[in-house]
XYZ file of C-alpha atoms in Angstrom:
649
model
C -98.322 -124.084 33.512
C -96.972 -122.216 36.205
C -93.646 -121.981 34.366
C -95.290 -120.507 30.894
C -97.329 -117.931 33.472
C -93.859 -116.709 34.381
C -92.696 -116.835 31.400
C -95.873 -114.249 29.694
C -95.430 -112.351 32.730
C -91.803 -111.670 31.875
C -92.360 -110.779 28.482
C -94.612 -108.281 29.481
C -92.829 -106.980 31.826
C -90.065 -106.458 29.397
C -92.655 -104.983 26.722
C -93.603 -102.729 29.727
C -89.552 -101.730 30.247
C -88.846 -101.558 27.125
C -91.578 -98.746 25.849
C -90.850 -96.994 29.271
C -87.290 -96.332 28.142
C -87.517 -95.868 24.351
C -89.738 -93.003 23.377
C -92.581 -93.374 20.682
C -90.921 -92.513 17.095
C -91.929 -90.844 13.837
C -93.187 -93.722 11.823
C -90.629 -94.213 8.728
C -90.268 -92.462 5.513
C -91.154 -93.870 2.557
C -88.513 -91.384 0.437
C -86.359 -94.169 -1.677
C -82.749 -94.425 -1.849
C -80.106 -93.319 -4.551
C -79.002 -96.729 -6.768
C -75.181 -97.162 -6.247
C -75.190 -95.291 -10.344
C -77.066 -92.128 -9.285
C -75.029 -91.967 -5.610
C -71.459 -91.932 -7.391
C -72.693 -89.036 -9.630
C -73.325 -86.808 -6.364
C -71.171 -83.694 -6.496
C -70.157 -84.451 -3.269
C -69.448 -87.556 -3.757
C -65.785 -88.660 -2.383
C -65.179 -84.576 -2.169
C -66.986 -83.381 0.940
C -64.888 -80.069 0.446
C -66.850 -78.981 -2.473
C -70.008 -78.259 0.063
C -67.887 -76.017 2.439
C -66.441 -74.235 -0.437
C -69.910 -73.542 -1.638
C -71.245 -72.356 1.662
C -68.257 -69.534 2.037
C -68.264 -68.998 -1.900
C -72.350 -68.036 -1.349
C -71.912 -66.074 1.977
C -72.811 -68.415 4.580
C -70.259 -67.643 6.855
C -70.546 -64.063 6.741
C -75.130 -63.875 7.222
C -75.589 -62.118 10.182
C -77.425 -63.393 13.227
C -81.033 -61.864 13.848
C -83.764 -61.828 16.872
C -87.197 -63.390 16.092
C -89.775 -61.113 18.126
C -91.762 -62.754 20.856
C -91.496 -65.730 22.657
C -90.616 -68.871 20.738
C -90.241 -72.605 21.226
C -86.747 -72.776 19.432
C -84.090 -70.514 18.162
C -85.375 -67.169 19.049
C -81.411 -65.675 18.217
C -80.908 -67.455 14.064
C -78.853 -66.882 11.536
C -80.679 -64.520 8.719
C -82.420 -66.583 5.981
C -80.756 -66.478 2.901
C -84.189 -68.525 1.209
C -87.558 -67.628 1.883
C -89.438 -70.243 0.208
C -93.293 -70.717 -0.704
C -95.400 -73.533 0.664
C -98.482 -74.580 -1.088
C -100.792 -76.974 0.701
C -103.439 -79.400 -0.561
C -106.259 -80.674 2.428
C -108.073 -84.094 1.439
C -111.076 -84.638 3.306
C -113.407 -87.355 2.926
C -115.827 -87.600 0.420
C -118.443 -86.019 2.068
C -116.150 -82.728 2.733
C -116.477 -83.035 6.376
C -114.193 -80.602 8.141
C -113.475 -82.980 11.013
C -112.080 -85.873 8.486
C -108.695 -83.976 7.848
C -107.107 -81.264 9.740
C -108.107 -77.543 9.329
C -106.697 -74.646 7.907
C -105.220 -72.935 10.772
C -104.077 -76.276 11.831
C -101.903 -76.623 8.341
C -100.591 -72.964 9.123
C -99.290 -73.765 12.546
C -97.628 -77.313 10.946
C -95.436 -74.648 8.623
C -94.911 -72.167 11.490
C -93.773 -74.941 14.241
C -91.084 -76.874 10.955
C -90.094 -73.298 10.472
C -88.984 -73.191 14.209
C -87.136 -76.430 13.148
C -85.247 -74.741 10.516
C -84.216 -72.116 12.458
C -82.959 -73.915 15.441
C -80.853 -75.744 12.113
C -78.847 -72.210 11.299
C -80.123 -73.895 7.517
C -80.718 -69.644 6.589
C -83.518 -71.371 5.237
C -87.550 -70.198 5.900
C -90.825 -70.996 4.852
C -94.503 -69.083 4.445
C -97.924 -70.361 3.591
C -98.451 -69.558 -0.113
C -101.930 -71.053 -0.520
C -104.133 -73.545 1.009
C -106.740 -75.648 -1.039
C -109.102 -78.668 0.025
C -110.964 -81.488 -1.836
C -113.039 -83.977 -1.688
C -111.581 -87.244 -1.748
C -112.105 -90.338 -0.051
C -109.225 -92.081 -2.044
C -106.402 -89.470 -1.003
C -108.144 -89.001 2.198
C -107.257 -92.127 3.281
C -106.525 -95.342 0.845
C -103.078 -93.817 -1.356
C -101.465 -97.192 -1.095
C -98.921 -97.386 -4.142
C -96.119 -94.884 -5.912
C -98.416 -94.673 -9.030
C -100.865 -93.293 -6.575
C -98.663 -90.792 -4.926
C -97.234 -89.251 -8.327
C -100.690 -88.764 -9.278
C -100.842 -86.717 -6.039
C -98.603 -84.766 -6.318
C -99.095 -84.172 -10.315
C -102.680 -83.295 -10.620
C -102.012 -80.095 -8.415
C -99.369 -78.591 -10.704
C -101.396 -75.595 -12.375
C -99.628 -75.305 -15.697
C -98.543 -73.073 -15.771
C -98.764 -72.891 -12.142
C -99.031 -69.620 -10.581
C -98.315 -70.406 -7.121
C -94.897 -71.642 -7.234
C -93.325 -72.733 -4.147
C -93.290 -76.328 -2.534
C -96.151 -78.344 -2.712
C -97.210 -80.068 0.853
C -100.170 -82.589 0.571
C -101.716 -83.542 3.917
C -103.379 -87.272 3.813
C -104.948 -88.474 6.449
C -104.121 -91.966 6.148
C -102.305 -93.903 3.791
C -102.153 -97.922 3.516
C -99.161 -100.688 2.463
C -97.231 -100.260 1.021
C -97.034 -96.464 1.370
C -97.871 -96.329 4.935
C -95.330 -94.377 6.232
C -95.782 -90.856 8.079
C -94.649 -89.170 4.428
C -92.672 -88.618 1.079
C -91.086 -86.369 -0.852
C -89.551 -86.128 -4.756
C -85.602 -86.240 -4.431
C -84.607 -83.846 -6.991
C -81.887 -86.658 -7.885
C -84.562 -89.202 -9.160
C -86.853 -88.582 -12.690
C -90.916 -88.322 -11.751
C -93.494 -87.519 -13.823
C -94.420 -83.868 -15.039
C -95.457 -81.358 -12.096
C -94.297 -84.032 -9.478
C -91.187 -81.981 -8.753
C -91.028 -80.425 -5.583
C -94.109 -82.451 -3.883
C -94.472 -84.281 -0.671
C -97.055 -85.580 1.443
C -97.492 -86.398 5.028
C -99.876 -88.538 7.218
C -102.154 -86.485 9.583
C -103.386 -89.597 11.995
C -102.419 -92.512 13.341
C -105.408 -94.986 11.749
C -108.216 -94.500 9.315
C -110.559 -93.576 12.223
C -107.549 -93.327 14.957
C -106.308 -90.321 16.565
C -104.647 -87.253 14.990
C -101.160 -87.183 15.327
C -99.742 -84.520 17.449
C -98.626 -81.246 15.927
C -94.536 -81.935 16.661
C -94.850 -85.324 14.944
C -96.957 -83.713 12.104
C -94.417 -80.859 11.643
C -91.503 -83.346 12.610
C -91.975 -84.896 9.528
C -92.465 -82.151 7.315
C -89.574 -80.534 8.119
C -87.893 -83.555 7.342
C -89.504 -84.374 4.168
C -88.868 -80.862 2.737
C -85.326 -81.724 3.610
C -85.471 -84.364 0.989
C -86.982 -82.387 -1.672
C -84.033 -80.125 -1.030
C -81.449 -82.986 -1.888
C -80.503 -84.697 1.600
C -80.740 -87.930 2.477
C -81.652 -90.250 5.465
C -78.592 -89.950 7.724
C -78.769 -93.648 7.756
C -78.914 -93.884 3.473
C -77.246 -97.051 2.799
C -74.716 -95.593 0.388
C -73.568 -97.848 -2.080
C -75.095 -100.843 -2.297
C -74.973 -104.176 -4.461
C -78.314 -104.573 -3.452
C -80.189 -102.472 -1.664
C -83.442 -105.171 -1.854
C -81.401 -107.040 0.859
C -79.149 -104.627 2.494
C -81.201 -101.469 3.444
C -79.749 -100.725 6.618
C -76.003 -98.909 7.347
C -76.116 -101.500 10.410
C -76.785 -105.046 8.208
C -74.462 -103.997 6.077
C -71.839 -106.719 6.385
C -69.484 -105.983 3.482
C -66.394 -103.693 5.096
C -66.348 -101.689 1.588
C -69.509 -100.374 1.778
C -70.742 -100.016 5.541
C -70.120 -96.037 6.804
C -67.736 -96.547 9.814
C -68.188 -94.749 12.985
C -64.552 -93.613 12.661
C -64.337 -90.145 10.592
C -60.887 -91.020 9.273
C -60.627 -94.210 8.266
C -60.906 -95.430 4.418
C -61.351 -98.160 2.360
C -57.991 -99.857 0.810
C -57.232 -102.345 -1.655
C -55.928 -105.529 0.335
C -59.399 -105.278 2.431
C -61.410 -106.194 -1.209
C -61.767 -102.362 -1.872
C -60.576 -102.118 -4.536
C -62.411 -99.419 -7.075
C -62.794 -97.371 -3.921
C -59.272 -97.972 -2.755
C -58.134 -95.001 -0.495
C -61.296 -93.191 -0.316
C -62.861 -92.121 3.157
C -65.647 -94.216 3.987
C -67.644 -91.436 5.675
C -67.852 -89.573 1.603
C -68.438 -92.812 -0.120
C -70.860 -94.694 2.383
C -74.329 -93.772 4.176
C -75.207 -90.195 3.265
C -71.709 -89.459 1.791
C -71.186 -86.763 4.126
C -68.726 -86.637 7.185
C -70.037 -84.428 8.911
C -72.917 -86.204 9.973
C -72.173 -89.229 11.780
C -72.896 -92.771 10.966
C -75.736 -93.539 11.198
C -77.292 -97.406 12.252
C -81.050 -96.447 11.568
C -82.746 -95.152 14.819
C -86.180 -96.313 14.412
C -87.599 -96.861 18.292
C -83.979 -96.570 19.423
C -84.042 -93.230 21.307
C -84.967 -92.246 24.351
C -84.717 -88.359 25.482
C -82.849 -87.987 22.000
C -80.187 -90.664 23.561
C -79.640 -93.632 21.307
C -80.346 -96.706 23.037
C -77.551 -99.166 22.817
C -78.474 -102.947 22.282
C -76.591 -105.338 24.312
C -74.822 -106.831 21.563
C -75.571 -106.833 17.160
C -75.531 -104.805 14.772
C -77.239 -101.253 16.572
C -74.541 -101.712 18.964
C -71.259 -101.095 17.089
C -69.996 -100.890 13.651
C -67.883 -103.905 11.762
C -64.851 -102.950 13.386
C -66.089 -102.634 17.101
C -66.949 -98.774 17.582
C -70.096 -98.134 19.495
C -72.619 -96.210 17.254
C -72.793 -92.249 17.998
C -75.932 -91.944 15.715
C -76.916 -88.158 15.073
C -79.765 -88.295 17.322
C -81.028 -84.461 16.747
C -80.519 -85.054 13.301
C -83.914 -83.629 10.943
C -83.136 -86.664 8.650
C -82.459 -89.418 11.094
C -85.597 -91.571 12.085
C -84.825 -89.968 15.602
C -88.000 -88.943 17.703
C -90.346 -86.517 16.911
C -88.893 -83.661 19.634
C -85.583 -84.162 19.208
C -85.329 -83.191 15.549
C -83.181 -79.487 15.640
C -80.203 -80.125 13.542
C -78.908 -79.868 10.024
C -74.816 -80.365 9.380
C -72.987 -77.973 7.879
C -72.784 -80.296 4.558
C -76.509 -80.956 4.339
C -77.352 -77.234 4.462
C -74.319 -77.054 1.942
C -76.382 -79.441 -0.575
C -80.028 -77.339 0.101
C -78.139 -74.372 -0.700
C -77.175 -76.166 -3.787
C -80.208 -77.322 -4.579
C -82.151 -73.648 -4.611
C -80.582 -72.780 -7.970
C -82.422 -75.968 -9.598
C -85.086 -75.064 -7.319
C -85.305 -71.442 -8.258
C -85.641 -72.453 -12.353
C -87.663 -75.505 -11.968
C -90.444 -72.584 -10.007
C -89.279 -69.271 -10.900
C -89.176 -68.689 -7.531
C -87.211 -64.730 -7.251
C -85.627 -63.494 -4.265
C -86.772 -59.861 -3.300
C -84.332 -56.982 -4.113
C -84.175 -53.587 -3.355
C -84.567 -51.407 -5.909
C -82.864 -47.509 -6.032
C -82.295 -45.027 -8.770
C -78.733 -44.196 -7.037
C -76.688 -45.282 -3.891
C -76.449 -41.722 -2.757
C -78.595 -39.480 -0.528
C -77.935 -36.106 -0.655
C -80.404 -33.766 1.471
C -83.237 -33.232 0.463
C -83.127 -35.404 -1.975
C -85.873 -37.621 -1.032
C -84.357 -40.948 -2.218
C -86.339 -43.920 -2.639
C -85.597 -47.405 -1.990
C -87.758 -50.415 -2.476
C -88.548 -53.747 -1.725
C -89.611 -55.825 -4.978
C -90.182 -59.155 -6.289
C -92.608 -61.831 -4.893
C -92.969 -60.983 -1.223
C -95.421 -63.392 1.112
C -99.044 -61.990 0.901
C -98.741 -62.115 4.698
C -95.930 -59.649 5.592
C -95.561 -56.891 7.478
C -92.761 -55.111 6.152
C -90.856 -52.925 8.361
C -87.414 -50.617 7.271
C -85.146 -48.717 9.379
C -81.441 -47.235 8.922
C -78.494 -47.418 10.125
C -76.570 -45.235 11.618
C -80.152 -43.532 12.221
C -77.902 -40.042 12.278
C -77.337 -40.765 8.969
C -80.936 -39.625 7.644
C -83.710 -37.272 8.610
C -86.261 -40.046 8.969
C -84.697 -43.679 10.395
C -87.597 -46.115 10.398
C -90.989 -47.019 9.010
C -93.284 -49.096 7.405
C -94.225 -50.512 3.932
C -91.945 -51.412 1.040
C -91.023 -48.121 0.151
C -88.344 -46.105 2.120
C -87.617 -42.544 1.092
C -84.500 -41.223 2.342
C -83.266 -37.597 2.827
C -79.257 -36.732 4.042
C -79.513 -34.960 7.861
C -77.696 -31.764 7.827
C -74.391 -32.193 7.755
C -73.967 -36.042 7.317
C -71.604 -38.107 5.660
C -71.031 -41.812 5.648
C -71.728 -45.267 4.595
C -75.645 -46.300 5.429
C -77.142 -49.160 5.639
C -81.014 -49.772 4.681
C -82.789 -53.242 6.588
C -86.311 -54.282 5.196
C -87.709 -56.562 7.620
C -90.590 -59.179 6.326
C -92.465 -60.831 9.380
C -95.362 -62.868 8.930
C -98.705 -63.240 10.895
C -97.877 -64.474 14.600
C -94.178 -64.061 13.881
C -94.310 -67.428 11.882
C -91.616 -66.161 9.455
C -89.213 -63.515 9.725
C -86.284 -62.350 6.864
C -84.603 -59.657 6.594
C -82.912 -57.764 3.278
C -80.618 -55.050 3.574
C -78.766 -52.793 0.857
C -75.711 -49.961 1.690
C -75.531 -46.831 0.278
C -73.925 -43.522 0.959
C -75.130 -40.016 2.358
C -73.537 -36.261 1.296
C -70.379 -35.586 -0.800
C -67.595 -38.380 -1.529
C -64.784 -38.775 1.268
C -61.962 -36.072 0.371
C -59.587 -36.808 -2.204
C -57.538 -39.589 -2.052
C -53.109 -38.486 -2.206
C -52.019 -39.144 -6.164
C -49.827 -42.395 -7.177
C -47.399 -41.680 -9.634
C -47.537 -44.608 -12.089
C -45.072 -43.055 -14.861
C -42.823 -40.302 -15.267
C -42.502 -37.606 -13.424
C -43.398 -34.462 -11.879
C -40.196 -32.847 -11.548
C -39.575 -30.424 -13.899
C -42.096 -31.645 -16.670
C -40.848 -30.240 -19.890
C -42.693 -29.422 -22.900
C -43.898 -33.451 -24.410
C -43.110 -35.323 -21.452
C -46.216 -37.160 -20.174
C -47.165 -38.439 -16.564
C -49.864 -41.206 -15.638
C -51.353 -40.648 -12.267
C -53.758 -42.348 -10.195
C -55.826 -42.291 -7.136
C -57.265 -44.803 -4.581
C -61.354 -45.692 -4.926
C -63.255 -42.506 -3.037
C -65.736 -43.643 -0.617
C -69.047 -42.624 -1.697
C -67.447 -41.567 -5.572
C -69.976 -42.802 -8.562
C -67.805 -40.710 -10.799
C -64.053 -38.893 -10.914
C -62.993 -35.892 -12.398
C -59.556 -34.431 -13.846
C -59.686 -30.967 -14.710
C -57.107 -28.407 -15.984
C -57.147 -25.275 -13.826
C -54.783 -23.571 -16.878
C -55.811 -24.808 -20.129
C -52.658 -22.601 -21.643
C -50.468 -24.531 -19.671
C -51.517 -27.949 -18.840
C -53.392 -31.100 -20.414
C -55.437 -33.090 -18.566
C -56.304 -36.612 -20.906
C -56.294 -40.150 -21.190
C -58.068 -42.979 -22.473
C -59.653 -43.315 -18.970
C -60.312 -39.575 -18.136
C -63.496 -39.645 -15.840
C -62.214 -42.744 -14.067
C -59.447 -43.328 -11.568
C -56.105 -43.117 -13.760
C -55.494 -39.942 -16.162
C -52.912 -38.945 -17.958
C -50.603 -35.404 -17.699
C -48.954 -33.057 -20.709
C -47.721 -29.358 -20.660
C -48.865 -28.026 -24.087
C -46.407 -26.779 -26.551
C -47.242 -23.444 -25.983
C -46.662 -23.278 -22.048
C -43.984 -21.197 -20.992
C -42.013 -22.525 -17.758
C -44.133 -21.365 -14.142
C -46.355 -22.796 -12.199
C -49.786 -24.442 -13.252
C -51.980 -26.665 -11.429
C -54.775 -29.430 -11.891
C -57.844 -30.225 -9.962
C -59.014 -34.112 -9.470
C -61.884 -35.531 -7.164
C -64.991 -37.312 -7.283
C -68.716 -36.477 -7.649
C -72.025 -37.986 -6.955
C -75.545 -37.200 -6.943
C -74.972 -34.765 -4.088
C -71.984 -33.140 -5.696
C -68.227 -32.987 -6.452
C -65.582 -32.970 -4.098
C -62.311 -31.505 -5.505
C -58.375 -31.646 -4.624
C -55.840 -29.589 -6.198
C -51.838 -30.499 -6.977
C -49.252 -27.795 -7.934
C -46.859 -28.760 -11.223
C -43.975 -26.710 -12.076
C -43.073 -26.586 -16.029
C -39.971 -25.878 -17.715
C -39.036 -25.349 -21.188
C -36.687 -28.052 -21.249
C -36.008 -27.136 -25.294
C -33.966 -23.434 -24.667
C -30.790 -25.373 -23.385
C -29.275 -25.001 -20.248
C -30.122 -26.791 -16.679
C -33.919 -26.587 -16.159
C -34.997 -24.126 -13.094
C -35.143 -25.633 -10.129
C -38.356 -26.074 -8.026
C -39.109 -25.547 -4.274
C -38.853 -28.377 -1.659
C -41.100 -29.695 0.612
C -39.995 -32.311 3.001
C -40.600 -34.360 4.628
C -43.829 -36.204 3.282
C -45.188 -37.896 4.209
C -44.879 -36.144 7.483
C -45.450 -36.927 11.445
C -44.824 -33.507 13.369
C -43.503 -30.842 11.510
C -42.990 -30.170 8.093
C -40.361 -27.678 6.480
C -40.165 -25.475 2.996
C -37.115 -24.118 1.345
C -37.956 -21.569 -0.962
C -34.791 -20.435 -2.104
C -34.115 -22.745 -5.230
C -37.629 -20.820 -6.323
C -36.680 -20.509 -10.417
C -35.837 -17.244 -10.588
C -37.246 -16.160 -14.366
C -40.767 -17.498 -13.479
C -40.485 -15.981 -9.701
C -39.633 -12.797 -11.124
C -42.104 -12.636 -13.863
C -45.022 -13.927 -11.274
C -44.771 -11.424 -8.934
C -43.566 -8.691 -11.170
C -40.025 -7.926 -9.382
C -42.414 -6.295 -6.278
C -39.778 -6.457 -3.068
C -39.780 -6.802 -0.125
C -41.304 -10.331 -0.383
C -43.550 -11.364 1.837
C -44.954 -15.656 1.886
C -48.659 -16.389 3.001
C -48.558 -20.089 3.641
C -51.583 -22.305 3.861
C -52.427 -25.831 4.980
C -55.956 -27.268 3.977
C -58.063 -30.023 4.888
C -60.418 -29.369 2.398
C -60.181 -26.775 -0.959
C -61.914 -23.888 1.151
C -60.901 -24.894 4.718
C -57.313 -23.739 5.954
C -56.524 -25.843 9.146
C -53.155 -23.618 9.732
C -51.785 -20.610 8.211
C -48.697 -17.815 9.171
C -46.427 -15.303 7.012
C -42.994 -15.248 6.686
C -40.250 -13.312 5.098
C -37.513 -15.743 5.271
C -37.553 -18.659 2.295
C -36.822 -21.066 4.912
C -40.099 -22.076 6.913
C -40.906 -24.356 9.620
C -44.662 -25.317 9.598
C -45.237 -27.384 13.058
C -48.369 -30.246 12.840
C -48.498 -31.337 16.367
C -52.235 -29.816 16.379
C -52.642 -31.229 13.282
C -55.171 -34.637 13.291
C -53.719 -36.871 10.674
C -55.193 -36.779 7.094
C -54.630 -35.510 3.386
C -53.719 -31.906 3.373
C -52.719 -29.568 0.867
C -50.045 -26.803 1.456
C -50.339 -23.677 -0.638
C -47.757 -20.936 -0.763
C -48.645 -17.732 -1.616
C -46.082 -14.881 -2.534
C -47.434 -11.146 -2.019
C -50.433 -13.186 -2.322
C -49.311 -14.739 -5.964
C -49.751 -18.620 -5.850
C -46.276 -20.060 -6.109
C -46.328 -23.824 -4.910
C -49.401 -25.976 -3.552
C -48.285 -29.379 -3.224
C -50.348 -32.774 -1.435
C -49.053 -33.147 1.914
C -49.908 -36.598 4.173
C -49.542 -35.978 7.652
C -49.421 -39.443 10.291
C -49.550 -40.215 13.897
C-alpha cells in the first residue's frame, strides 16, 4: 500500500512537472489533409522555386515598409499590404438570443484586429477589415455542430446569392462536439465543397458548453491560422504523401524513409532506398507541407513551452528516421504551436496566399482600390484630381499627402479625392500616397500612384539611326531618334523651313522620325525643331542641317566643324570651310564679318555668349554645369550653324 501511495504520488508529481513546463496549446484543427492525388498536383510541388519566382514576379520584394500609428502589440514597422481583404462574421447564440451565450460584437471586432497584428508581424502584405457582422438564433450551431455535413451547412446557408458582401466568411460557434471538436476549420481551396462553402471557416469561442470563454489570443490564434488555410497553406506538420493517411497522420509516425519530411533541407529520396517514383527529389518539396522553407515539422501539440519545442527523451518527437533532433517551426501560424507564439509565415507560404488571391479575387469579386486621374501631369493651376475608387472598408479614414510636398501648392489632406495644382516653378516626378486606416488603427494600407508636375525634362541629344547628316543632298533620307523625356505624354517633330526640309515618318508624333530635303531646296542652312509636350505644355529643342544640291556636279560645300562633342572643358569652332555660295548669299556679301555665338540650356536661355571676328573660336565650359546644350552661330546676326552640343564632368 505504501508502495502504490508512492507510486500516485509520483505520477502526480510528474503531471504537476509536466504542465509546469509545457504551456497550454490551441486545441487542434479539424482542416483535412490533401490525398497523396491532390498533393502531387500542387504547383509547388517538387519545384519550391516557382513560389519565389512568383513573389518577385508580383512585387514582393520591392513593397515598401510602413509605420502603423499608435502603440501596438506586434509589428508596429510592416511591410505595406498588397491585399486588403473583407471579413464577414456570423454570431450564433443560443436559442433564446441571449447576448451572454456567444461573444459580442465588439468582441468579434477586436478577434480581427488582434489576427491582423498576426499578419503583420508575418510581413504576409496581407490585411483584414470587418465587412459585416450578423447574429442568430441557434442552439444547434451555438453549440452541438458535431459532423462535416453539419459544418458545410454552416458555412453554405450564409452565402447571399448573389452575395453582396464578399469577403471571407468567419463563423464564431461557441462549442462544437466529436467529432468536430476542434478549436476551428476552414475550406482549402484545393478540396471540392458544396455551393457558397468557399471561403468559410469557423472557430470555437469557449472551452465547454457552459465552460469558460477562451481568451482573446487563443480565439484570434486560431483565426489567423484558419484563414491561412482558406488561403491554400497547410499544417506545417501535413503528412505529405501518404499511402494511408487513416494510419499515418503524423510527419513523426511516419516510418516509411520515402515519405517522412527529414529535418535535413538537402537531402532526397533515391532509388536503392525503395524511392523509386520519387527518386532524386528533395524530401523537404515532396513530404510534409512540400515547402523547404518551413522546417519539418513532428506535430507540436502540448510540446512547447515559451515557443521552445520540448524534446522527448527518446521516440519519434525527438528526432527524425535518420537521427536529427526535430527543429519544429515553433512561431509558425500553421503549426499546432501555442497560442502566443504564433508570428510567422515563410516566405513560400505567403508565396502560395499570394497565389491564391487571384482564385480568391474571381470566386468574390473582391477589387483592389485604384486611383483614378484624367492625366499624370500637373501643370499650375490646373487643379488635377486624383482619386481613390473601388470597394474601400466602410470604416476608413482616408488620408493623402505628396511627395516631394514642394512639388504642389497643397501637400496633404483628407478624403478620397486629392486635387493637385503645380507650385510656381516646379518640375519633377511626384508621388501621390492614399492612406486607409480603420477605427482604432485595426487596419492600415496604403496606395500610391506617380505622376509628373510642369513641362517635360529638356530635350533629350538625337541618335542617328540611318544615314547621315553631313551634307544631306536632295533624296537622301535620315532616321533619327531620341531617348524617353521624363514627364513627355507626347513628342513632336516640326520643320522650322517647310521650303527646305521634311519632317515625316510612319511614327511622326512618337520617338523616331524620319528626315528629307525637298526637291526644291537649294543648298544653305535649314533647321528642325523636336521635343515633347504634355498637359502643361511643349518643350522644344532645335538641330541645325546643312543641304547641298548634290545633283549640279562637283564636290558638295563643305560645312563648319564643331569639336569636340561630346565635350568636357572647352569646345572649339572652325568656321572657315563655311560653303562659300550659301555664306555669301546668306549674308548678302556685307564685310567686315562679325560672329555672335550662343550656347543654350534651354531654346530662350543663353548660358554663354561672346563675338568674334576670327573663324576660329575657342568657347571655354569650365563654368558650364554639365547638360544638353545647343550652340548657335550667328553671322552679322544671320543664323549660320546651331548644332546639339553635350557637355560632361
Amino acid at each position: 500500500m505504501k508502495n502504490l501511495y508512492i507510486l500516485l504520488t509520483l505520477i502526480f508529481l510528474s503531471v504537476l512537472y509536466t504542465q509546469a513546463q509545457v504551456e497550454q496549446y490551441d486545441p487542434d484543427c479539424s482542416t483535412p489533409d490533401l490525398d497523396s492525388a491532390t498533393a502531387v498536383a500542387l504547383p509547388y510541388y517538387d519545384n519550391n522555386q516557382i513560389l519565389e519566382t512568383y513573389l518577385s514576379e508580383h512585387g514582393y520584394n520591392s513593397l515598401p515598409y510602413i509605420n502603423l500609428p499608435g502603440p501596438q502589440t506586434r509589428a508596429a514597422t510592416f511591410l505595406q499590404p498588397k491585399f486588403l481583404v473583407p471579413i464577414n462574421v456570423y454570431i450564433y447564440r443560443n436559442g433564446a438570443n441571449d447576448i451572454n451565450s456567444s461573444v459580442t460584437e465588439a468582441e468579434a471586432s477586436n478577434y480581427v484586429c488582434l489576427a491582423n497584428e498576426i499578419y503583420r508581424a508575418s510581413g504576409a502584405a496581407i490585411e483584414f477589415y470587418l465587412n459585416r457582422v450578423e447574429f442568430e438564433a441557434n442552439e444547434f450551431f451555438n453549440n452541438q455542430v458535431s459532423s462535416s455535413l453539419h459544418v458545410y451547412d454552416l458555412w453554405s446557408r450564409k452565402r447571399y446569392i448573389p452575395d453582396p458582401s464578399q469577403g471571407i466568411n468567419v463563423h464564431f460557434i461557441r462549442y462544437n462536439n466529436q467529432p468536430e471538436d476542434n478549436a476551428g476549420k476552414a475550406s482549402l481551396p484545393h478540396y471540392i465543397v458544396p455551393p457558397y462553402a468557399n471561403y468559410s471557416l469557423y472557430v470555437r469561442t469557449h472551452n465547454i458548453p457552459s465552460g469558460g470563454q477562451r481568451s482573446d489570443t487563443e480565439i484570434a490564434s486560431t483565426l489567423a491560422h484558419e484563414i491561412g488555410h482558406t488561403l491554400g497553406l497547410l499544417h506545417t506538420h501535413h503528412p505529405g504523401r501518404l499511402l494511408s493517411l487513416t494510419f499515418n497522420e503524423q510527419n513523426a509516425t511516419i516510418s516509411n524513409g520515402c515519405l517522412q519530411e527529414a529535418v535535413s533541407r538537402s537531402k532526397s529520396n533515391y532509388w536503392y532506398d525503395g524511392c523509386l517514383t520519387t527518386n532524386n527529389k528533395k524530401k523537404c518539396e515532396i513530404n510534409g507541407d512540400f515547402l523547404c522553407d518551413t522546417e519539418a515539422d513532428p506535430r507540436q501539440t502540448g510540446r512547447v513551452s515559451s515557443c521552445n519545442y520540448v524534446y522527448p527523451v527518446s521516440g519519434d518527437y525527438r528526432e527524425d528516421n535518420w537521427g536529427d533532433l526535430w527543429t519544429p517551426p515553433t512561431r509558425n501560424i500553421m503549426s499546432y504551436t501555442t497560442s502566443g507564439c504564433r508570428s510567422e509565415f515563410s516566405r513560400g507560404q505567403i508565396a502560395i496566399m499570394w497565389m491564391q488571391m487571384e482564385h480568391f479575387q474571381n470566386f468574390i469579386n473582391y477589387q483592389e482600390p485604384i486611383i483614378s486621374t484624367s492625366s499624370s501631369s500637373v501643370c499650375s493651376g490646373s487643379g488635377k484630381s486624383f482619386t481613390l475608387a473601388g470597394t474601400l472598408p466602410i470604416d476608413a479614414f482616408v488620408q493623402w499627402e505628396v511627395q516631394p510636398a514642394s512639388l504642389v501648392t497643397t501637400a496633404n489632406g483628407t478624403g478620397t479625392t486629392a486635387t493637385l495644382s503645380a507650385a510656381s516653378g516646379a518640375k519633377g516626378n511626384g508621388k501621390i500616397i492614399f492612406t486607409l486606416t480603420g477605427a482604432s488603427n485595426c487596419y492600415i494600407a496604403q496606395l500610391q500612384d506617380t505622376f509628373w508636375v510642369g513641362l517635360p525634362n529638356d530635350p533629350t541629344p538625337l541618335n542617328v539611326l540611318t544615314g547621315s547628316f553631313n551634307n544631306m543632298c536632295v533624296g537622301s533620307y535620315v532616321q533619327v531618334s531620341i531617348s524617353p523625356i521624363p514627364g513627355a505624354e507626347y513628342y513632336s517633330w516640326i520643320s522650322n523651313d517647310p521650303s527646305g526640309l521634311d519632317v515625316s515618318g510612319s511614327m511622326l508624333g512618337a520617338l523616331i522620325a524620319g528626315l528629307q530635303p525637298s526637291t526644291s531646296s537649294p543648298n544653305g542652312y535649314w533647321s528642325f525643331s523636336y521635343g515633347a509636350g504634355n498637359a502643361c505644355g511643349n518643350n522644344i529643342g532645335m538641330f541645325g542641317v546643312i543641304i547641298n544640291n548634290c545633283g549640279g556636279g562637283g564636290d558638295p560645300d563643305p560645312i563648319p566643324i564643331v569639336y569636340p562633342n561630346p565635350t568636357t572643358s572647352s569646345l572649339a569652332v572652325r568656321l572657315t570651310e563655311l560653303p562659300t555660295e550659301s555664306f555669301a548669299k546668306r549674308i548678302k556679301d556685307e564685310t567686315p564679318v562679325t560672329y555672335q555665338i550662343y550656347l543654350y540650356d534651354k531654346p530662350s536661355t543663353a548660358v554663354y555668349s561672346t563675338e568674334s571676328k576670327s573663324k576660329e573660336i575657342i568657347i571655354p565650359l569650365e563654368n558650364v554645369a554639365a547638360g544638353n546644350y545647343y550652340l548657335q552661330v550667328h553671322a552679322n546676326k544671320e543664323l549660320i550653324l546651331q548644332e546639339q552640343i553635350i557637355i560632361r564632368k
